[in-house]
Coordinates of C-alpha atoms and ligand atoms in Angstrom, one line a residue:
M112 CA 70.7 67.5 114.5
K113 CA 66.9 67.9 114.8
P114 CA 65.2 66.7 118.0
P115 CA 64.4 63.0 118.3
L116 CA 61.4 61.4 116.7
K117 CA 59.4 60.1 119.7
I118 CA 57.9 56.7 119.0
A119 CA 55.4 54.6 120.9
I120 CA 55.3 50.8 120.3
A121 CA 52.0 48.9 120.8
G122 CA 52.8 45.2 121.1
L123 CA 56.1 43.6 122.2
G124 CA 55.8 40.1 120.8
T125 CA 58.0 38.7 118.0
V126 CA 58.0 41.8 115.9
G127 CA 57.7 44.4 118.7
A128 CA 60.7 43.0 120.6
G129 CA 62.7 42.7 117.3
T130 CA 61.9 46.3 116.5
V131 CA 63.0 47.5 120.0
Q132 CA 66.3 45.6 119.5
L133 CA 66.9 47.0 116.1
L134 CA 66.2 50.6 117.2
Q135 CA 68.6 50.2 120.1
R136 CA 71.4 48.4 118.3
Q137 CA 71.4 50.6 115.2
A138 CA 70.6 53.9 117.0
E139 CA 73.6 55.8 115.7
L140 CA 73.3 54.7 112.1
L141 CA 69.6 55.4 112.1
A142 CA 70.1 58.9 113.5
V143 CA 72.5 59.7 110.7
R144 CA 70.2 58.3 108.0
A145 CA 67.1 60.0 109.4
G146 CA 68.7 63.3 110.3
R147 CA 67.4 62.9 113.8
P148 CA 67.5 60.2 116.5
L149 CA 64.7 57.7 116.7
A150 CA 63.7 57.5 120.3
I151 CA 61.2 55.0 121.9
A152 CA 59.2 57.0 124.4
A153 CA 56.6 54.4 125.4
V154 CA 55.6 50.8 125.0
A155 CA 52.4 48.8 125.6
A156 CA 51.7 45.0 125.9
R157 CA 49.6 42.9 128.1
D158 CA 52.0 41.2 130.5
R159 CA 54.4 43.5 132.2
Q160 CA 56.3 40.6 133.9
R161 CA 57.1 38.7 130.7
D162 CA 60.8 38.6 129.8
R163 CA 61.1 39.7 126.2
G164 CA 64.8 39.6 126.0
V165 CA 65.0 43.4 125.4
E166 CA 66.0 46.4 127.5
L167 CA 62.8 48.3 128.5
S168 CA 64.1 50.2 131.5
G169 CA 63.6 54.0 131.1
L170 CA 60.6 53.4 128.8
S171 CA 57.1 54.3 129.9
W172 CA 54.9 51.2 130.1
Y173 CA 51.2 51.1 129.3
D174 CA 48.9 48.2 129.8
D175 CA 46.3 49.9 127.7
A176 CA 47.7 50.2 124.1
A177 CA 45.1 52.8 123.2
A178 CA 46.6 55.2 125.7
L179 CA 49.7 55.5 123.5
A180 CA 47.6 57.5 121.0
E181 CA 46.9 60.1 123.6
L182 CA 50.5 60.9 124.6
P183 CA 51.2 64.5 123.4
E184 CA 55.0 64.0 122.9
V185 CA 54.6 60.9 120.7
E186 CA 54.7 61.6 116.9
V187 CA 54.5 58.0 115.7
V188 CA 52.6 55.0 117.0
V189 CA 53.9 51.6 115.9
E190 CA 51.1 49.0 115.9
L191 CA 52.5 45.4 116.3
I192 CA 49.6 43.7 118.1
G193 CA 47.7 42.1 115.1
G194 CA 44.1 41.4 114.1
A195 CA 41.8 43.2 111.7
D196 CA 39.7 44.7 114.5
G197 CA 39.8 45.1 118.3
I198 CA 42.6 46.9 120.0
A199 CA 44.9 47.1 117.0
R200 CA 42.3 49.0 114.9
Q201 CA 41.4 51.1 117.9
V202 CA 45.0 52.2 118.5
V203 CA 45.6 52.9 114.8
E204 CA 42.4 54.9 114.3
A205 CA 42.9 56.9 117.5
A206 CA 46.5 57.8 116.6
L207 CA 45.6 58.8 113.0
A208 CA 42.6 60.9 114.3
R209 CA 45.1 62.8 116.4
G210 CA 47.4 63.4 113.5
K211 CA 50.0 61.0 114.7
H212 CA 51.8 58.9 112.1
V213 CA 51.2 55.1 112.2
V214 CA 53.5 52.3 111.2
T215 CA 52.0 48.8 111.3
A216 CA 52.9 45.3 110.3
N217 CA 49.3 44.2 110.5
K218 CA 48.2 42.7 107.1
A219 CA 44.8 41.7 108.4
L220 CA 44.0 45.3 109.4
M221 CA 45.3 46.7 106.2
A222 CA 43.5 44.1 104.0
V223 CA 40.2 44.7 105.7
H224 CA 40.3 48.5 106.5
G225 CA 43.3 49.8 104.5
T226 CA 41.4 52.2 102.3
E227 CA 39.4 53.8 105.0
L228 CA 42.6 54.1 107.2
A229 CA 44.4 55.8 104.3
R230 CA 41.5 58.3 104.1
L231 CA 41.7 58.9 107.8
A232 CA 45.4 59.5 107.6
E233 CA 45.0 61.9 104.8
Q234 CA 42.3 63.9 106.5
H235 CA 44.6 64.4 109.5
G236 CA 47.8 65.0 107.7
A237 CA 49.4 61.8 109.0
T238 CA 51.4 59.1 107.4
L239 CA 50.2 55.4 107.4
A240 CA 53.1 53.1 106.6
F241 CA 52.8 49.3 106.3
E242 CA 55.9 47.9 104.6
A243 CA 56.2 45.1 107.2
A244 CA 52.6 43.9 106.5
V245 CA 53.6 42.2 103.2
A246 CA 56.5 39.8 102.8
G247 CA 58.3 40.7 106.0
G248 CA 61.8 42.0 105.3
I249 CA 61.3 42.4 101.5
P250 CA 60.7 46.1 100.7
I251 CA 58.0 45.4 98.2
I252 CA 55.6 48.2 99.1
K253 CA 58.3 50.8 98.6
T254 CA 59.4 49.1 95.4
L255 CA 56.0 49.1 93.8
R256 CA 54.9 52.5 95.1
E257 CA 58.1 54.5 94.6
G258 CA 60.7 52.5 92.7
L259 CA 58.3 51.5 89.9
A260 CA 56.3 54.7 89.9
G261 CA 57.1 55.3 86.2
N262 CA 55.5 52.0 85.1
R263 CA 52.0 50.6 84.5
L264 CA 52.1 47.2 86.0
S265 CA 50.6 44.3 84.1
R266 CA 51.2 41.7 86.8
V267 CA 52.5 41.2 90.4
Y268 CA 52.8 37.8 91.8
G269 CA 54.7 36.0 94.5
I270 CA 55.2 33.5 97.3
L271 CA 53.7 35.5 100.1
N272 CA 53.6 32.9 102.8
G273 CA 56.7 31.2 104.1
T274 CA 54.9 28.4 106.0
T275 CA 53.2 27.0 102.9
N276 CA 56.3 27.4 100.8
Y277 CA 58.3 25.4 103.5
I278 CA 55.7 22.7 103.4
L279 CA 55.6 22.4 99.6
T280 CA 59.4 22.5 99.4
T281 CA 59.9 19.9 102.1
M282 CA 57.2 17.6 100.5
R283 CA 59.2 17.7 97.2
E284 CA 62.6 17.3 98.8
T285 CA 61.7 14.4 101.1
G286 CA 58.9 12.7 99.3
R287 CA 56.7 12.9 102.4
D288 CA 52.9 13.6 102.7
F289 CA 51.3 16.9 103.4
A290 CA 50.1 15.9 106.9
E291 CA 53.5 14.7 108.0
V292 CA 55.3 17.7 106.8
L293 CA 52.7 20.1 108.4
A294 CA 53.2 18.3 111.8
E295 CA 56.9 18.8 111.5
A296 CA 56.5 22.5 110.5
Q297 CA 54.4 22.9 113.7
R298 CA 57.1 21.2 115.8
L299 CA 59.7 23.5 114.3
G300 CA 57.6 26.6 114.9
Y301 CA 57.2 27.4 111.2
A302 CA 53.4 26.7 111.4
E303 CA 50.9 27.7 114.1
A304 CA 49.0 25.2 116.2
D305 CA 45.9 26.3 114.1
P306 CA 47.6 26.4 110.7
S307 CA 44.4 27.2 108.7
F308 CA 45.3 30.8 108.3
D309 CA 48.4 29.9 106.4
I310 CA 47.6 26.6 104.6
D311 CA 44.1 27.7 103.4
G312 CA 45.7 30.8 101.8
V313 CA 44.1 33.4 104.0
D314 CA 47.3 35.1 105.1
A315 CA 48.5 35.2 101.4
S316 CA 45.2 36.7 100.4
H317 CA 45.5 39.5 102.9
K318 CA 49.0 40.3 101.5
L319 CA 47.9 40.0 97.9
A320 CA 44.9 42.4 98.4
I321 CA 47.4 45.0 99.8
L322 CA 49.9 44.5 97.0
A323 CA 47.2 44.7 94.3
S324 CA 46.0 48.0 95.8
V325 CA 49.5 49.5 95.8
G326 CA 50.4 48.1 92.4
F327 CA 47.3 49.0 90.6
G328 CA 46.0 52.1 92.4
R329 CA 42.6 50.7 93.4
P330 CA 40.9 50.4 96.8
V331 CA 41.8 47.3 98.8
D332 CA 39.4 44.5 97.8
L333 CA 39.9 41.5 100.0
A334 CA 36.5 40.0 99.1
G335 CA 37.6 40.1 95.4
V336 CA 40.6 37.7 96.1
H337 CA 39.8 34.1 94.9
T338 CA 41.5 32.0 97.6
E339 CA 42.5 28.3 97.7
G340 CA 45.0 26.7 100.0
I341 CA 47.4 23.7 99.7
R342 CA 45.5 21.0 101.7
H343 CA 44.7 19.1 98.5
V344 CA 48.2 19.1 97.0
S345 CA 49.4 15.5 97.3
R346 CA 52.8 13.9 96.9
L347 CA 51.5 12.4 93.6
D348 CA 50.9 16.0 92.3
I349 CA 54.4 17.0 93.3
D350 CA 55.9 14.0 91.6
F351 CA 53.9 14.6 88.4
A352 CA 54.9 18.3 88.5
E353 CA 58.6 17.2 88.5
E354 CA 58.0 14.9 85.6
L355 CA 56.3 17.7 83.6
G356 CA 59.1 20.2 84.4
F357 CA 57.1 22.2 86.9
R358 CA 57.2 23.1 90.6
I359 CA 54.1 23.6 92.7
K360 CA 53.9 26.9 94.5
L361 CA 51.2 28.7 96.5
L362 CA 51.1 32.1 94.7
G363 CA 49.3 35.3 95.1
I364 CA 48.7 36.8 91.7
A365 CA 47.3 40.2 90.7
R366 CA 47.0 40.4 86.9
L367 CA 45.4 42.9 84.6
T368 CA 43.1 41.2 82.1
D369 CA 40.6 42.4 79.5
H370 CA 37.9 41.9 82.1
G371 CA 39.5 43.8 84.9
L372 CA 42.0 42.9 87.7
E373 CA 42.3 39.3 88.6
Q374 CA 43.3 38.7 92.2
R375 CA 43.9 35.1 93.1
V376 CA 45.7 32.9 95.6
H377 CA 46.0 29.2 94.9
P378 CA 48.5 26.4 94.2
C379 CA 50.2 26.9 90.8
M380 CA 52.3 24.9 88.4
V381 CA 55.3 27.1 87.5
R382 CA 58.1 26.1 85.1
R383 CA 61.1 24.9 87.0
E384 CA 63.3 27.6 85.3
A385 CA 61.1 30.5 86.4
P386 CA 62.7 32.8 88.9
I387 CA 59.8 32.2 91.4
A388 CA 60.4 28.4 91.3
A389 CA 63.8 28.9 92.9
V390 CA 62.3 30.6 96.0
E391 CA 62.3 27.7 98.4
G392 CA 61.7 26.9 102.1
V393 CA 60.5 29.7 104.3
F394 CA 61.6 32.4 101.9
N395 CA 59.2 34.7 100.1
G396 CA 59.6 36.0 96.6
I397 CA 57.8 38.6 94.5
V398 CA 57.9 39.4 90.8
A399 CA 56.5 42.6 89.4
E400 CA 56.1 43.3 85.7
G401 CA 56.0 46.9 84.4
D402 CA 55.8 48.3 80.9
F403 CA 59.0 50.2 81.0
V404 CA 61.1 48.2 83.5
G405 CA 60.2 44.7 82.4
Q406 CA 60.5 42.1 85.2
V407 CA 61.7 42.8 88.7
V408 CA 62.3 40.0 91.2
L409 CA 62.7 40.3 94.9
E410 CA 63.4 37.5 97.3
G411 CA 64.0 37.4 101.1
R412 CA 62.7 36.5 104.5
G413 CA 59.0 37.0 104.7
A414 CA 58.7 36.7 108.5
G415 CA 60.6 36.6 111.7
A416 CA 61.6 39.2 114.3
F417 CA 64.5 40.9 112.6
P418 CA 63.4 40.8 108.9
T419 CA 60.0 42.2 109.9
A420 CA 61.7 44.8 112.2
S421 CA 63.9 45.8 109.3
A422 CA 60.7 46.8 107.4
V423 CA 59.1 48.6 110.4
V424 CA 62.3 50.6 111.0
A425 CA 62.6 51.6 107.3
D426 CA 59.1 53.2 107.6
L427 CA 60.2 55.0 110.7
V428 CA 63.3 56.4 109.0
D429 CA 61.1 57.8 106.2
I430 CA 58.8 59.4 108.7
A431 CA 61.7 60.8 110.7
A432 CA 63.4 62.2 107.5
G433 CA 60.1 63.8 106.5
R434 CA 59.6 61.6 103.4
R435 CA 55.9 61.5 102.8
V436 CA 54.0 59.3 100.3
P437 CA 50.3 58.5 100.2
P438 CA 49.8 55.0 101.7
F439 CA 48.7 53.5 98.4
G440 CA 50.9 55.7 96.2
V441 CA 48.1 58.1 95.2
P442 CA 45.6 60.2 97.2
A443 CA 42.8 58.0 98.5
A444 CA 40.3 59.9 96.3
A445 CA 42.4 59.0 93.2
L446 CA 42.2 55.2 93.9
A447 CA 40.4 54.2 90.7
S448 CA 37.7 51.7 90.7
L449 CA 39.4 49.3 88.2
P450 CA 36.9 46.4 88.2
G451 CA 37.7 43.0 89.6
A452 CA 37.7 40.1 87.1
A453 CA 35.6 37.1 88.1
M454 CA 37.5 33.9 88.5
E455 CA 35.1 32.1 86.1
R456 CA 36.6 34.2 83.3
H457 CA 40.2 33.3 84.1
Q458 CA 42.0 32.0 81.1
G459 CA 44.9 29.7 81.5
A460 CA 46.2 26.1 81.1
Y461 CA 45.4 23.4 83.7
Y462 CA 46.9 20.3 85.2
I463 CA 44.2 17.7 86.1
R464 CA 44.8 14.6 88.1
L465 CA 42.3 11.8 88.2
M466 CA 42.2 8.5 90.0
V467 CA 40.5 6.1 87.6
V468 CA 39.6 2.5 87.3
D469 CA 42.2 0.8 85.1
Q470 CA 40.0 -0.4 82.2
P471 CA 39.6 0.4 78.5
G472 CA 37.5 3.4 77.5
V473 CA 38.1 5.5 80.6
I474 CA 40.3 8.0 78.9
A475 CA 37.9 8.3 76.0
D476 CA 35.1 9.3 78.4
V477 CA 37.3 11.9 80.1
A478 CA 38.4 13.3 76.7
A479 CA 34.7 13.5 75.6
A480 CA 33.8 15.5 78.7
L481 CA 36.7 17.9 77.9
R482 CA 35.7 18.1 74.3
D483 CA 32.1 19.0 75.2
E484 CA 33.5 22.1 77.0
N485 CA 35.9 23.0 74.2
V486 CA 38.9 22.2 76.4
S487 CA 41.8 20.9 74.3
L488 CA 44.4 18.6 75.7
E489 CA 48.1 19.2 75.7
S490 CA 49.3 15.9 77.2
V491 CA 48.2 12.8 79.0
I492 CA 50.2 10.6 81.4
Q493 CA 49.0 7.3 82.5
R494 CA 51.4 5.1 84.5
G495 CA 51.3 1.8 86.2
R496 CA 48.6 -0.9 86.2
A497 CA 46.2 -1.6 89.0
P498 CA 44.3 -4.7 90.0
P499 CA 40.6 -4.7 88.9
G500 CA 38.5 -2.1 90.8
E501 CA 41.6 -0.2 92.1
A502 CA 42.5 3.3 91.1
V503 CA 45.5 4.4 88.9
P504 CA 46.4 8.1 88.5
V505 CA 45.9 9.8 85.1
V506 CA 47.3 13.2 84.6
L507 CA 46.2 15.6 81.9
T508 CA 47.4 19.0 80.9
T509 CA 45.3 21.4 78.8
H510 CA 45.9 24.2 76.4
V511 CA 44.7 27.6 77.5
T512 CA 41.0 27.5 78.3
V513 CA 38.4 29.4 80.3
E514 CA 38.0 28.5 84.0
A515 CA 34.2 28.2 83.7
A516 CA 34.5 25.6 81.0
M517 CA 37.2 23.8 83.0
R518 CA 34.9 23.6 86.0
N519 CA 32.0 22.2 83.9
A520 CA 34.3 19.6 82.4
L521 CA 35.6 18.6 85.8
A522 CA 32.1 18.3 87.2
A523 CA 31.2 16.0 84.3
I524 CA 34.4 14.0 84.8
G525 CA 33.7 13.6 88.5
R526 CA 30.3 12.0 87.7
L527 CA 31.9 9.2 85.7
S528 CA 31.6 5.9 87.5
T529 CA 35.2 5.0 86.5
V530 CA 36.6 8.1 88.2
L531 CA 37.0 7.1 91.8
E532 CA 38.0 10.4 93.6
P533 CA 37.1 14.0 93.0
P534 CA 39.3 15.3 90.2
R535 CA 42.2 17.5 91.3
M536 CA 43.1 20.6 89.3
I537 CA 46.1 22.9 89.5
R538 CA 46.4 26.0 87.3
I539 CA 49.5 26.2 85.1
E540 CA 51.0 29.7 85.0
D541 CA 52.7 31.1 81.9
F542 CA 55.9 32.4 83.5
Ligands
LIG200 N1 55.7 37.3 113.4 C1 56.1 37.6 112.2 O1 57.1 37.1 111.6 C2 55.3 38.7 111.5 C3 55.8 39.1 110.1 C4 55.1 40.1 109.5 C5 54.0 40.7 110.1 N2 53.6 40.3 111.3 C6 52.5 41.0 111.9 O2 53.0 41.7 113.0 C7 52.0 41.8 114.0 C8 52.5 41.3 115.4 O3 52.9 39.9 115.2 P1 53.8 39.1 116.2 O4 54.1 37.8 115.6 O5 54.8 40.0 116.8 O6 52.6 38.8 117.3 P2 52.9 38.3 118.8 O7 54.2 37.7 119.0 O8 51.7 37.5 119.2 O9 52.8 39.7 119.7 C9 51.6 40.4 119.9 C10 51.9 41.4 120.9 O10 50.7 42.2 121.1 C11 50.5 42.3 122.5 N3 49.0 42.4 122.8 C12 48.1 41.6 122.5 N4 46.9 42.1 122.9 C13 47.1 43.3 123.4 C14 46.3 44.2 124.1 N5 45.0 44.1 124.2 N6 46.9 45.3 124.6 C15 48.2 45.5 124.5 N7 49.1 44.6 123.9 C16 48.5 43.5 123.4 C17 51.0 41.1 123.2 O11 51.3 41.3 124.5 P3 52.0 40.2 125.5 O12 53.3 40.0 124.9 O13 52.0 40.9 126.8 O14 51.1 39.0 125.4 C18 52.3 40.8 122.3 O15 53.4 41.6 122.9 C19 50.8 41.1 113.5 O16 49.9 42.0 112.8 C20 51.4 40.1 112.5 O17 50.5 39.8 111.4 C21 54.3 39.3 112.0

């Protein structure tokens, strides 16, 4: 057997400690699969005293993570600290610049600096691997990059954030409001104390930008991702979705259109029968559509110590076995500048919820505003009666229309004196 692959791990938090455990517990199996042992040579974190529930004796400890990149015997640096800049970026750049391979779970880093890091890796003959950065334990990067290499993709979409999927699922199952379910998710440790990264769609947008780059062979373009979160999704919307045969999911979608590549993260109405609608709770799910393969669906745990460690270690086995693939599937210079499609040009159907005064003529005014923008209606639901001056919900669904027209119509509807709250809109997807 070949000599061991010497690994340094920067960051021993949730993912770092999980990775150490996996490498220790599966050592024999991994050695056979990789053709050589995977040996942790050094680790770095901030607090040396902290009990991490893992065996660290015999490993060299560094307070300064950047020092790992300098160790001559180390072939791979595993970055599990996090953050788009700062120490994480420093460690990764230093390691690549010295020709050391890098494995990272850091979606923020890859979404912001992914293309330039891929170039740096290439220049120095190093591998940059980031399976764990998107959808935790689901091997979606390898699937898109290698498993589907024979296809041109038309669309990749998925549930890329477990926290928001848990919140939406629980709201539907229990009939409770967003704020209440969010507070519970925080208590259970599914949501951070500052949940904005998850619930405003930022985390999902990082992952989508990476997926779009791997799937469509273009430079990572985080700024090109249209991003909306789930704060405005109400119980009413969830109930109406059920009535209309839909589920509401926060999806990341990359889709090839006549105008270029659409990249968007926002709440979506999806048919209850669609495979992605069945991905519930903290689970992630991803669907890829290729011209030869058709539809491929993957589902699994998108976070957590062991699922994420599973993805980190898969990258390490590839490196140990000498399997080399460019980070984004093609050499950095071959990443084509497929243009991004502006959200205003998005075409799709829409769900609209209005809170209106219960009086004759209101629906006619709303219909007129839609007609003025050439938006045609598919259905209208008005339920219940309200005392004079109080609001009742009215729900409309449209045929396929253009986003810019929809926005103009909603602005006009919002100005009607009989419409009491800002109109809510959720895009309806055709899968
Ligand atoms: N958690 C998940 O389920 C998950 C899933 C997929 C991807 N990821 C990604 O994986 C990465 C790590 O996430 P995590 O949840 O494991 O984070 P975490 O639990 O907060 O762990 C971060 C680790 O980095 C160490 N660290 C922070 N600043 C440092 C510094 N200046 N020098 C050396 N070490 C430093 C911390 O040291 P101390 O322990 O001493 O404080 C800690 O061990 C992130 O990029 C995250 O986005 C996480």
